[in-house]
Amino acid sequence: PPLSEVKSDSDGEMYVHLFIGMNRYAPWYQEAAILSYLGEQVPLIYCLEAEPQQGEEEQKVEERLLYPLECFIFGEDPSVGLEKLQQYSGSSSAQQCGRVFKEGETVYSCRDCAIDPTCVLCIECFQKSVHKSHRYKMHASAGGGFCDCGDLEAWKTGPCCSQHDPGTSVTMETVQAQTLFHLLLRYTTDMLVWEDTNELSEELKVKEDTYFCVLYNDEHHSYDHVIYTLQRAIACDQNQAQIYTALIDKEGRKAVKRGTLRSCQQAKDNIRRNSEHIIQKPLRVEILHTAIMAHQTFALRLGAWFQKIIGYSVGLREVFCQVALEPAADDNNPCLISRLMLHDAKLYKGARKVVHELIFSSLLMDTEYKRQFAMKFTEHYKQLQEDFISDDHQRNISITALSVQIFTVPTLARQLIDEGSVIKVIIDTVMDMMREHLDSNQRFHFQGHNPDKFFRVQVIFHDLRYILISKPSVWTETLREKFLEGLHVFLRFLCCMQGMEEVKRQLGQHVEVEPEWEAGFSLQMQLRHILAMFQDWCSSDERVLLLAFQECHRALMSCTNQPFRSEPTDSYMCKQILHARPYKVSQEPVSIHLPISRLLAGLYVLLCQTGAIQYLPDFVDTLNFTELAEQPLRCVVLAAQVCADMWRRNGLSLVSQVYYYQDLKCRDEMFDKDIIMLQIAASKMDPNHFLMLVLLRFELFDVFNGNSSSKDQEVVKQWNRLTEEMLYLIIIIVGERYVPGISNVTKEDVTMREVIHLLCIQPMAHSSLVKNLPENVRHLIHETWLETVVSKVAIFKKPGVSGHGLYELKKECLKEFNPFFYHYSRPQHSKAEEAQKKRRTQEGSDKALRPPVPPPFCPGFSNIVYLLCCDIFIHILRRIFQKAAEDRSSRWTEPMIQRVWLLLPHTVSLKTGSEHGKSLFHFLTKIKSLPSLKAQNDMITWNLQCVVFAQSVQDKEKAERKRKAEAAKAHRQKIMAQMSAMQKNFIESNKMLYDNMPESSIQSDTAASVESRVAVGPEQGVCSTDWGAQICILCQEEQEVQAQAPAMVLTACVQRSTVLTQDRGKTLSPEGCYPLFMPPDLAVGTHTGSCGHVMHATCWQKYFEAVQNTTRNRLHADLIIDLENGEYMCPLCKSLCNTVIPLIPVEPSKLNYESAELVGQHLTLERWVQIMSSRIRGLRAAEEAMVLFDECQADFRSILSFGVQEPPKFSRSITEMLGVCANTVHRVGLQTAPNDLCPYVPVMSWNTCAYTIQAIESMLQEEGKALFGSLQNRQLSGLKALVQFSASQRLKSRKAVIQKHFADMLAVLVPVPTVENAPSILEVDFFHLLVGLVLSIPALYQEEAVDLQPSAVSTAFNHLYLLHLVTMGHMLQVLLASHGPEEGEEAHAAAELFSIMSQHTDGLRAGVPGVESVKRGVLPFLRCAALFFNCLTGVPPPEELSGTLPLLCSYLSLPSNLFQLFQQHRDVVTNLIKRWCGNAAISKALKGEMQIIRYPRKRNRLIDLPEDYSVLLNQASHFKCPNSSDDERKHPTLCLQCGVMLCAQSPCCQQQLNGEEVGACTAHAAICGAGVGMFLRVRECEIILMASKTRGSPYPAPYLDDYGETDPQLGRGNPLHLCPERYRKLHHMWQQHCILEEIARSLELLNVMFPFEWQMI
């Protein structure tokens, strides 16, 4: 029955049976039936009026369309058929991977095994291959390529990973598959290449007459342009327009309106009209029938289905390839794959990706079909490139990008050259594209060119590089013929460049419009690799090389721009005659582009190197070397004249051309080849004639012939500069022999010399060294031998915590330094010369920089040395020496003489015994006495030594200097001996004084230490230090810190912190017990740090106002500092600050020990608790009834009987600064608006004091440092100021508020009648509690009529009993969370306490705790308490105090056995334990219903990172975005605080934070780090530091390559390994709360011009 009779999807079984049973029908009927079925079902699934639910559409496609099609292929249920197939083949894995890379995906290339750098592996194959242990590179893919695993031609060894090992493959080929593939691929092609004139076939037509208005993506309109257009054209809101725009950018098109043809036409007109207002080019809009849109959508889905099906079997893949490449029935139409290729530029982005991936997974996976496809690709190459150039999409989504997959395969490249003449095809294509730029002389002229189009044309050269990337080892006659044919076409192209864009010297007036020059040089940069590759190919076959030279010479001779335009004339000098045509660079047109001349020079050297030069006469007639040298010599002279400022009126364009001519990027195929051609000419011409030609072209012939003189200083200056450049050219021609073929050197020798001269400038990092090497050397890095070369001449110095590893030149290689190395730029030459002179001075050597002995010339170039002994050269030297001897500074220069010194020894060695030598010696001796050449004395002496073998003058001078130096040394030693004797006599005569003084001082110190080494209680010592006098860093005035003096302040930064958290991600709010009670997990704290710099409060206020006024006018200042939140940079160290801490003088507390002893006899802990309770009850009663109860009057006042005193009075400015700091701490800590009246203002001050101390203690403990004496002065000053500030908050706040806070806190420890529902001991942090109680208890002493505070004795007992109570509570807290029995006296006391505790916890706590675990748990609390009381009381700790428990207990007036506390206060403690353990929260915690914090708390660290960075990249490759299922490039970003992997910089994971859209990292940092984040962007290998929604900065990742360098963006791609020292530095930055400071400093240095939206990360 026909499939069209099936109307309902409820009969799903019927689909299957129909398709399975269809095999018995004829193929034509099968195709018609399937098409009819698709025509009916596809419009019912796709492009419906209502948007389908997520996954619903795909489910329908699978059930109604794809599953029946699979049944047709297998002839049965697909799962059954697939299982049979796998049984036959034994494995379902393919022999090639073929994974298509997404943009940004990390790929790997093996430096040891890859045939060329384009051979890459995906991360899964790399991890399972042998290349993981080799030297490899990694980089981010641009998208579009695929994995070469399994390609035998891509790898020298290890072509397959363990997953893709070649095994037996069973061919499965069915008639049904061929029929279906033919039908569906034709259907897909017809739908994708749809034209407006096309009509649907009868099977696919539908009755419905609705249309879509479809908007397409382009690269001309921005996101905002499209959003604006859609809002105006189709009246949608901004959110909907943004969704449409994102989909258009991602998929390439989107239907923006559905309706009638008329309504869609109207929408189309509106869109085009509105988009034209912004950019002249309108958006591309088309109107498509809904049925066509549906079938096109299904055609795309079939692309992915094809990939899945052909992946099942090699046979199915072969069937698909046959169908794709099968010639069309109509000879006028190409095959299906050709139709898709030719229509590629018209396809939208989503369709292109599907087609390309389908080609990857099918045609490129099989060698034979890859060859056939490559032939089709080459056949259509010109049309494809023309379409690409007229297209506006990037190349990575163009079909032309597939060239790298086929042209880089060596065997395929040979076949394409043999059978497809691919070299000729490529060059003809380029030539046709650039024909529009030819002028009347058939030379390129790029003035007014289109840069975008020109860039696209240059991309074609990449394909030529791919074809030539591996030279053949065996040549056939056909290959020779086709290669030479391609070379002939290439030479025709170079003829259009030879002499292009000539320039003529501008005289009088500056050039009005500077000519275009960038295009020509960008073309030259593209060709330099190709020129080198052509020469490399030619060198591999002698006959090809000779024929290539013949073709090149013929092309040079046939160029339209002949080098001579006038008749030759005779020139005379030193009885020598030169017959040459006159030409002046300064007057005639000259071009810097001479590719054919330079190619000829390169080929000539190859002829010499291979020995084929002997056969050259059989191929080329006699060479005219004067003509060959003419054009290169003109270029060199042009560069010299530009250097002499003769062409300054021609503008910067010519200066730039000369710069690039000699620069690293172009010199190997420009300047270097010109030098080679001049060396060739010098070796073949008469040396006198050659030098006369050089003098003529430098326009110095008349100057040295004595026929020209001038009084114009500018002209003389130019002559001098040209003379310098001419001498430099002679030095280069004679001395630069490190070219294989010119001398017997290897490529390794050449590279070694380059490295030596680079390291003579300064020590260099590996990346800098590689960057400064010539391009022809740099590409050999892939072959790994550069490391071997560098190791021979340099020593590698590993980096420290910062910086990078450096290569330093070995001492024995310094002798190879040539001060006139021809690859030095002028700045490099100066640096190298200065560095070497400095080194020689330090070594005590003379400053003469003697050149090294060069290697001997090859026989063909040996005649070059005769330049230095010919008559013309001797004449030149004599004229220069005459000028110098006359000592007329205007006629000679020091650089000129320097160049002569370098040439003279060679001249003398060649002209020994001649009259010229005697005259030169005469000039040298005369010049040596000139004062103007005093700096050159060492060099002159060396030259004299070369002229006269015995020269004793220098030795005598050295001997005299040495004698004087030894005499001075002996004199100094004599004086030092006399001083030493006098010192000994003085000590002997004053021996009694020296003996007595230390003893008395030691005794007094010991006595003081015995008295003052207890910080708490009645034995408290005396404060040893106060602030003393401080100097303001702004006004530099000194002032004592006093209560009534103007305020002195410390810069400080307050920030929220999660460094100590035990429950990361938890947030705190004032709705519960926080902030009065800090939970024990320390979820979020407030940290206050200081850089320790002191200012007057008034100075700070003026500075702060000035900063605000100036910063508001600065560009993007809000990215550096937040003015609204009071931020500023410390004026001295530029640390980020947001408040100041006033310096409060430490109160002198001289304790009367006798009174304290008496008070101690009466004031026990029990009595103290009663007094406190009575006082709190009385204060509450007084507050409520305004009267005192008689029965509690006595107890209410008894607190005052142990001593009171008047509180300190502070100046107005100190009081004001106390408020400023407290408000900042309150505002930042609670993230609330400033509010002076908030009752939590003093509480937050106490909390930041406690948290900061805990953070410092944790840091010291982790670093293994002593508790006291390890902190830096700035940390110590900041901590002391913070404690004193927190202690003074009770004076600033209302007494009733402080009293209530004290009562609420005390209720945790003892019963307080006025407080109910106090938290349990498991719900508070006891150190925060201790700080709050100690700093708030003085408020209980205040009376209504008078302000009072406790006396020193009262304070001592208050601190003692509070510390005892809090310590016992904390010990019980630790006991409830500890486990494990132990033996000993302490263990018995612990067991006794535990038994009491168990009675009140219903036996829920099982097992006797370990004493050591309790002691370890309490130790951090005691260390924090010691720090706190040290800063509060100023009592110095014992010198031996290192943080151990017994010494801490002594300092805090606690028993060394802490469990004795419970025995000392047994009467009180028994009831307290009952109360503490009876809290309902305790039983919940012991039942496991509430989290219990274990002690000591876990110290937080940044997460552990893998040692090998590829492990992280592997994790990132498996990362799946939780909110998106598409295959777009993601930015996996790792949180270093908790280890969560996030999807950064992606709209799919944006969240709402305080009503604003932010990225995943910003949202995560708000929870994980209280706004502070530290993230590793895995694919970019970069740390991101974040401080808020608007601020962040990049930071180097702690991963280094083998050369000690970081690799941001994986630009170099070397293997990376974790540097523990750098990661530790990152950890310290995080632990010490320095991230905000680091961000501010980096942004200050960056001088931000363009703001980055950090909140979107």
PDB file of C-alpha atoms in Angstrom, residues 775-920:
ATOM      1  CA  GLU A 775      61.456  32.547   9.815  1.00  0.00           C
ATOM      2  CA  ASN A 776      63.324  29.833   7.921  1.00  0.00           C
ATOM      3  CA  VAL A 777      64.889  28.763  11.221  1.00  0.00           C
ATOM      4  CA  ARG A 778      61.752  29.181  13.288  1.00  0.00           C
ATOM      5  CA  HIS A 779      59.723  26.620  11.358  1.00  0.00           C
ATOM      6  CA  LEU A 780      62.406  24.033  12.162  1.00  0.00           C
ATOM      7  CA  ILE A 781      61.464  24.304  15.827  1.00  0.00           C
ATOM      8  CA  HIS A 782      58.772  21.803  14.963  1.00  0.00           C
ATOM      9  CA  GLU A 783      61.588  19.348  14.242  1.00  0.00           C
ATOM     10  CA  THR A 784      62.896  19.776  17.815  1.00  0.00           C
ATOM     11  CA  TRP A 785      66.574  20.344  16.990  1.00  0.00           C
ATOM     12  CA  LEU A 786      66.620  24.009  18.000  1.00  0.00           C
ATOM     13  CA  GLU A 787      66.891  22.976  21.667  1.00  0.00           C
ATOM     14  CA  THR A 788      70.016  20.996  20.817  1.00  0.00           C
ATOM     15  CA  VAL A 789      71.551  23.997  19.055  1.00  0.00           C
ATOM     16  CA  VAL A 790      70.744  26.406  21.876  1.00  0.00           C
ATOM     17  CA  SER A 791      72.074  24.045  24.550  1.00  0.00           C
ATOM     18  CA  LYS A 792      75.493  24.077  22.821  1.00  0.00           C
ATOM     19  CA  VAL A 793      75.918  27.829  23.149  1.00  0.00           C
ATOM     20  CA  ALA A 794      73.770  28.847  26.143  1.00  0.00           C
ATOM     21  CA  ILE A 795      73.022  27.958  29.754  1.00  0.00           C
ATOM     22  CA  PHE A 796      69.405  27.907  30.911  1.00  0.00           C
ATOM     23  CA  LYS A 797      68.642  29.744  34.177  1.00  0.00           C
ATOM     24  CA  LYS A 798      65.400  28.604  35.781  1.00  0.00           C
ATOM     25  CA  PRO A 799      62.889  31.258  36.908  1.00  0.00           C
ATOM     26  CA  GLY A 800      61.941  32.139  40.455  1.00  0.00           C
ATOM     27  CA  VAL A 801      58.480  32.896  41.852  1.00  0.00           C
ATOM     28  CA  SER A 802      58.054  35.546  39.172  1.00  0.00           C
ATOM     29  CA  GLY A 803      59.630  36.269  35.813  1.00  0.00           C
ATOM     30  CA  HIS A 804      60.647  33.582  33.352  1.00  0.00           C
ATOM     31  CA  GLY A 805      63.558  31.309  32.553  1.00  0.00           C
ATOM     32  CA  LEU A 806      66.461  32.881  30.674  1.00  0.00           C
ATOM     33  CA  TYR A 807      69.167  31.618  28.349  1.00  0.00           C
ATOM     34  CA  GLU A 808      72.613  33.089  29.049  1.00  0.00           C
ATOM     35  CA  LEU A 809      75.453  32.778  26.568  1.00  0.00           C
ATOM     36  CA  LYS A 810      78.344  30.509  27.525  1.00  0.00           C
ATOM     37  CA  LYS A 811      81.619  32.355  28.095  1.00  0.00           C
ATOM     38  CA  GLU A 812      83.477  30.356  25.500  1.00  0.00           C
ATOM     39  CA  CYS A 813      80.992  31.533  22.850  1.00  0.00           C
ATOM     40  CA  LEU A 814      81.554  35.233  23.501  1.00  0.00           C
ATOM     41  CA  LYS A 815      84.526  35.226  21.162  1.00  0.00           C
ATOM     42  CA  GLU A 816      82.095  34.619  18.277  1.00  0.00           C
ATOM     43  CA  PHE A 817      80.548  38.077  18.749  1.00  0.00           C
ATOM     44  CA  ASN A 818      80.723  40.239  15.645  1.00  0.00           C
ATOM     45  CA  PRO A 819      79.911  43.904  16.387  1.00  0.00           C
ATOM     46  CA  PHE A 820      78.806  44.366  12.765  1.00  0.00           C
ATOM     47  CA  PHE A 821      76.538  41.337  12.543  1.00  0.00           C
ATOM     48  CA  TYR A 822      74.331  42.123   9.555  1.00  0.00           C
ATOM     49  CA  HIS A 823      71.062  40.963  11.135  1.00  0.00           C
ATOM     50  CA  TYR A 824      71.320  43.479  13.966  1.00  0.00           C
ATOM     51  CA  SER A 825      68.970  46.432  13.811  1.00  0.00           C
ATOM     52  CA  ARG A 826      70.452  49.762  14.890  1.00  0.00           C
ATOM     53  CA  PRO A 827      69.047  49.528  18.454  1.00  0.00           C
ATOM     54  CA  GLN A 828      70.223  45.919  18.749  1.00  0.00           C
ATOM     55  CA  HIS A 829      73.698  46.875  17.517  1.00  0.00           C
ATOM     56  CA  SER A 830      73.989  49.597  20.177  1.00  0.00           C
ATOM     57  CA  LYS A 831      72.735  47.318  22.962  1.00  0.00           C
ATOM     58  CA  ALA A 832      75.026  44.463  22.003  1.00  0.00           C
ATOM     59  CA  GLU A 833      78.093  46.702  21.722  1.00  0.00           C
ATOM     60  CA  GLU A 834      77.379  48.359  25.060  1.00  0.00           C
ATOM     61  CA  ALA A 835      76.770  45.013  26.778  1.00  0.00           C
ATOM     62  CA  GLN A 836      80.007  43.501  25.465  1.00  0.00           C
ATOM     63  CA  LYS A 837      82.095  46.554  26.359  1.00  0.00           C
ATOM     64  CA  LYS A 838      80.629  46.516  29.858  1.00  0.00           C
ATOM     65  CA  ARG A 839      81.468  42.824  30.183  1.00  0.00           C
ATOM     66  CA  ARG A 840      85.049  43.329  29.027  1.00  0.00           C
ATOM     67  CA  THR A 841      85.469  46.226  31.463  1.00  0.00           C
ATOM     68  CA  GLN A 842      84.266  44.040  34.353  1.00  0.00           C
ATOM     69  CA  GLU A 843      86.719  41.346  33.293  1.00  0.00           C
ATOM     70  CA  GLY A 844      89.551  43.880  33.148  1.00  0.00           C
ATOM     71  CA  SER A 845      90.088  43.385  29.417  1.00  0.00           C
ATOM     72  CA  ASP A 846      90.519  46.106  26.839  1.00  0.00           C
ATOM     73  CA  LYS A 847      87.457  47.402  25.015  1.00  0.00           C
ATOM     74  CA  ALA A 848      88.561  46.355  21.541  1.00  0.00           C
ATOM     75  CA  LEU A 849      85.707  44.274  20.074  1.00  0.00           C
ATOM     76  CA  ARG A 850      87.692  42.159  17.684  1.00  0.00           C
ATOM     77  CA  PRO A 851      85.682  40.339  15.002  1.00  0.00           C
ATOM     78  CA  PRO A 852      85.808  36.527  14.959  1.00  0.00           C
ATOM     79  CA  VAL A 853      87.592  34.638  12.202  1.00  0.00           C
ATOM     80  CA  PRO A 854      84.944  33.762   9.581  1.00  0.00           C
ATOM     81  CA  PRO A 855      84.796  30.351   7.904  1.00  0.00           C
ATOM     82  CA  PRO A 856      86.609  30.156   4.541  1.00  0.00           C
ATOM     83  CA  PHE A 857      84.657  30.774   1.351  1.00  0.00           C
ATOM     84  CA  CYS A 858      83.763  27.919  -0.952  1.00  0.00           C
ATOM     85  CA  PRO A 859      85.927  27.869  -4.115  1.00  0.00           C
ATOM     86  CA  GLY A 860      83.243  29.612  -6.153  1.00  0.00           C
ATOM     87  CA  PHE A 861      83.268  32.613  -3.810  1.00  0.00           C
ATOM     88  CA  SER A 862      86.934  32.718  -2.763  1.00  0.00           C
ATOM     89  CA  ASN A 863      87.688  35.723  -4.970  1.00  0.00           C
ATOM     90  CA  ILE A 864      85.595  37.986  -2.741  1.00  0.00           C
ATOM     91  CA  VAL A 865      88.531  38.483  -0.348  1.00  0.00           C
ATOM     92  CA  TYR A 866      90.474  40.293  -3.062  1.00  0.00           C
ATOM     93  CA  LEU A 867      88.129  43.244  -2.586  1.00  0.00           C
ATOM     94  CA  LEU A 868      90.187  44.135   0.505  1.00  0.00           C
ATOM     95  CA  CYS A 869      93.531  44.296  -1.249  1.00  0.00           C
ATOM     96  CA  CYS A 870      92.635  45.901  -4.549  1.00  0.00           C
ATOM     97  CA  ASP A 871      93.837  49.367  -5.458  1.00  0.00           C
ATOM     98  CA  ILE A 872      90.420  51.007  -5.163  1.00  0.00           C
ATOM     99  CA  PHE A 873      89.921  49.758  -1.616  1.00  0.00           C
ATOM    100  CA  ILE A 874      93.392  50.888  -0.505  1.00  0.00           C
ATOM    101  CA  HIS A 875      92.595  54.254  -2.055  1.00  0.00           C
ATOM    102  CA  ILE A 876      89.353  54.441  -0.082  1.00  0.00           C
ATOM    103  CA  LEU A 877      91.156  53.662   3.196  1.00  0.00           C
ATOM    104  CA  ARG A 878      93.859  56.225   2.531  1.00  0.00           C
ATOM    105  CA  ARG A 879      91.321  58.970   1.814  1.00  0.00           C
ATOM    106  CA  ILE A 880      89.462  58.184   5.054  1.00  0.00           C
ATOM    107  CA  PHE A 881      92.694  58.206   7.083  1.00  0.00           C
ATOM    108  CA  GLN A 882      93.709  61.497   5.487  1.00  0.00           C
ATOM    109  CA  LYS A 883      90.458  63.058   6.606  1.00  0.00           C
ATOM    110  CA  ALA A 884      90.872  61.688  10.118  1.00  0.00           C
ATOM    111  CA  ALA A 885      94.539  62.749  10.363  1.00  0.00           C
ATOM    112  CA  GLU A 886      93.591  66.297   9.429  1.00  0.00           C
ATOM    113  CA  ASP A 887      91.296  66.159  12.480  1.00  0.00           C
ATOM    114  CA  ARG A 888      88.494  68.025  10.743  1.00  0.00           C
ATOM    115  CA  SER A 889      85.471  66.631  12.518  1.00  0.00           C
ATOM    116  CA  SER A 890      83.031  67.519   9.739  1.00  0.00           C
ATOM    117  CA  ARG A 891      84.752  65.292   7.150  1.00  0.00           C
ATOM    118  CA  TRP A 892      84.831  62.008   9.083  1.00  0.00           C
ATOM    119  CA  THR A 893      82.877  60.257  11.835  1.00  0.00           C
ATOM    120  CA  GLU A 894      83.725  57.804  14.558  1.00  0.00           C
ATOM    121  CA  PRO A 895      81.473  55.018  13.120  1.00  0.00           C
ATOM    122  CA  MET A 896      83.363  55.425   9.835  1.00  0.00           C
ATOM    123  CA  ILE A 897      86.675  54.815  11.612  1.00  0.00           C
ATOM    124  CA  GLN A 898      85.175  51.874  13.534  1.00  0.00           C
ATOM    125  CA  ARG A 899      84.313  50.175  10.263  1.00  0.00           C
ATOM    126  CA  VAL A 900      87.816  50.817   8.938  1.00  0.00           C
ATOM    127  CA  TRP A 901      89.366  49.172  12.022  1.00  0.00           C
ATOM    128  CA  LEU A 902      87.398  46.043  11.217  1.00  0.00           C
ATOM    129  CA  LEU A 903      88.545  45.885   7.582  1.00  0.00           C
ATOM    130  CA  LEU A 904      92.134  47.014   8.010  1.00  0.00           C
ATOM    131  CA  PRO A 905      93.671  43.804   9.498  1.00  0.00           C
ATOM    132  CA  HIS A 906      92.373  41.779   6.534  1.00  0.00           C
ATOM    133  CA  THR A 907      93.813  44.331   4.122  1.00  0.00           C
ATOM    134  CA  VAL A 908      97.197  44.255   5.842  1.00  0.00           C
ATOM    135  CA  SER A 909      97.319  40.479   5.900  1.00  0.00           C
ATOM    136  CA  LEU A 910      96.707  40.436   2.157  1.00  0.00           C
ATOM    137  CA  LYS A 911      99.094  43.311   1.342  1.00  0.00           C
ATOM    138  CA  THR A 912     102.037  42.592   3.623  1.00  0.00           C
ATOM    139  CA  GLY A 913     105.291  44.317   2.714  1.00  0.00           C
ATOM    140  CA  SER A 914     103.748  46.745   0.264  1.00  0.00           C
ATOM    141  CA  GLU A 915     104.088  50.497   0.150  1.00  0.00           C
ATOM    142  CA  HIS A 916     100.409  50.735   0.985  1.00  0.00           C
ATOM    143  CA  GLY A 917     101.004  48.914   4.265  1.00  0.00           C
ATOM    144  CA  LYS A 918     103.734  51.386   5.264  1.00  0.00           C
ATOM    145  CA  SER A 919     101.539  54.352   4.513  1.00  0.00           C
ATOM    146  CA  LEU A 920      98.680  52.838   6.505  1.00  0.00           C
TER     147      LEU A 920
END
